[in-house]
């Protein structure tokens, strides 16, 4: 039935993945819009259940996967290349980082760069720390770094590494289901594989839609500050429509003409704002604080990585850590495939340390500049930024920038940066969803990429109508869990594949059980040394 319908409509897709995913989204939108209050109440209960019963799993999984990535990159498998041996990177390091940043976390940093440090500065999550103090300031920066540093990029890097490896090294389709070929074999091309790709596709749509919705709230605030545009749902829906239109144009142009150029343009604007705040703000405090923040982050990372609020009845982790991890996990299929798409030719060691290290440094600088400058305004100049943040997180950035010279001009540039970040997130997501929903031997059609962009905008508008920021948090906390489980199995599947590759076995031999398994020490029971390397040009399998 699905195959006939796809042929009749001229759709280039895996029919079972395409139509089931679209059907679920249509049903979601159809029920959420007319029944927005029951919709919000349902996800509030589901989000509360997920946090209370499974919040520990989010914390343990992400921290464990960080250790796994460090091990993989440092091990003998780190020399394996994401592509044929001897092939260099497709994109230069600077371009690679610009695209990495714009697609992965740019929107998040713009929204929370001021808001999160100031929120924790006013209300520290530890009872032993008093708000509005120097101890609260240090803790606020450390927690912000914990949320957006190594752990966030672990969630992005693992699927990117796995997808890039199986696509470029083993010749499998660039889909999430391909990662599980060592475990499932040819069943990844059947119902089990379709189910995996549907989960990844829906996670991408809803995760990016949440970011578009949050960015819309911030844009509405910025336009209200600059041009007295009223704040309300009508204005938010108009902003979503404009973002969707711009993203549709960009996605029609493709990766190199659209997303690449927008990413490089936007990173320059973001750096200009960063430099302006660093110079116009308390420069010495920011520079010295950045150095100390790095040490504080490394010092506090171990206990923060495994902190679950087990000895208190607080709700802080549900509102912050679990939400962030779930939100980032919902982005993982999209960002993973996108990063894999731009990372062909890098070794595993280069890829992991680059994808973890470069964003960590940038995030450290970003939160140090914006967070410390905002804290200085509160502690030493009585500007009370924290109170404004607690009243409305979307006002944080513009309330902060209003304290500087050339506030209107800089705020206008910030609005442009947010618009472009939202655009690159939306059009990158559309490209990825298109990859997830079609066979690798089918062409990518512009009409389908535009269709997914429009559907993403519709989901973002629906989430805004369904209860604002609290509703967004509950939806993501609930929907991110299935893919969190997939990430854990993804690490296991990748380990098996890397070991077989190192010994010279193909994926088909591994799936048939002909390749030796690893023992807990990382060697095989039958061999002390690896076999001579085989021809790596065609060790995988094609999508039947």
Short mmCIF file of C-alpha atoms in Angstrom, two decimals, residues 159 166 336 346 485 531 539:
data_model
loop_
_atom_site.label_atom_id
_atom_site.label_comp_id
_atom_site.label_asym_id
_atom_site.label_seq_id
_atom_site.Cartn_x
_atom_site.Cartn_y
_atom_site.Cartn_z
CA UNK A 159 25.87 9.25 16.45
CA UNK A 166 29.20 3.03 8.63
CA UNK A 336 24.73 13.37 14.06
CA UNK A 346 38.87 12.42 9.20
CA UNK A 485 18.24 4.03 24.77
CA UNK A 531 45.06 -10.02 10.88
CA UNK A 539 33.67 -4.06 2.99
#
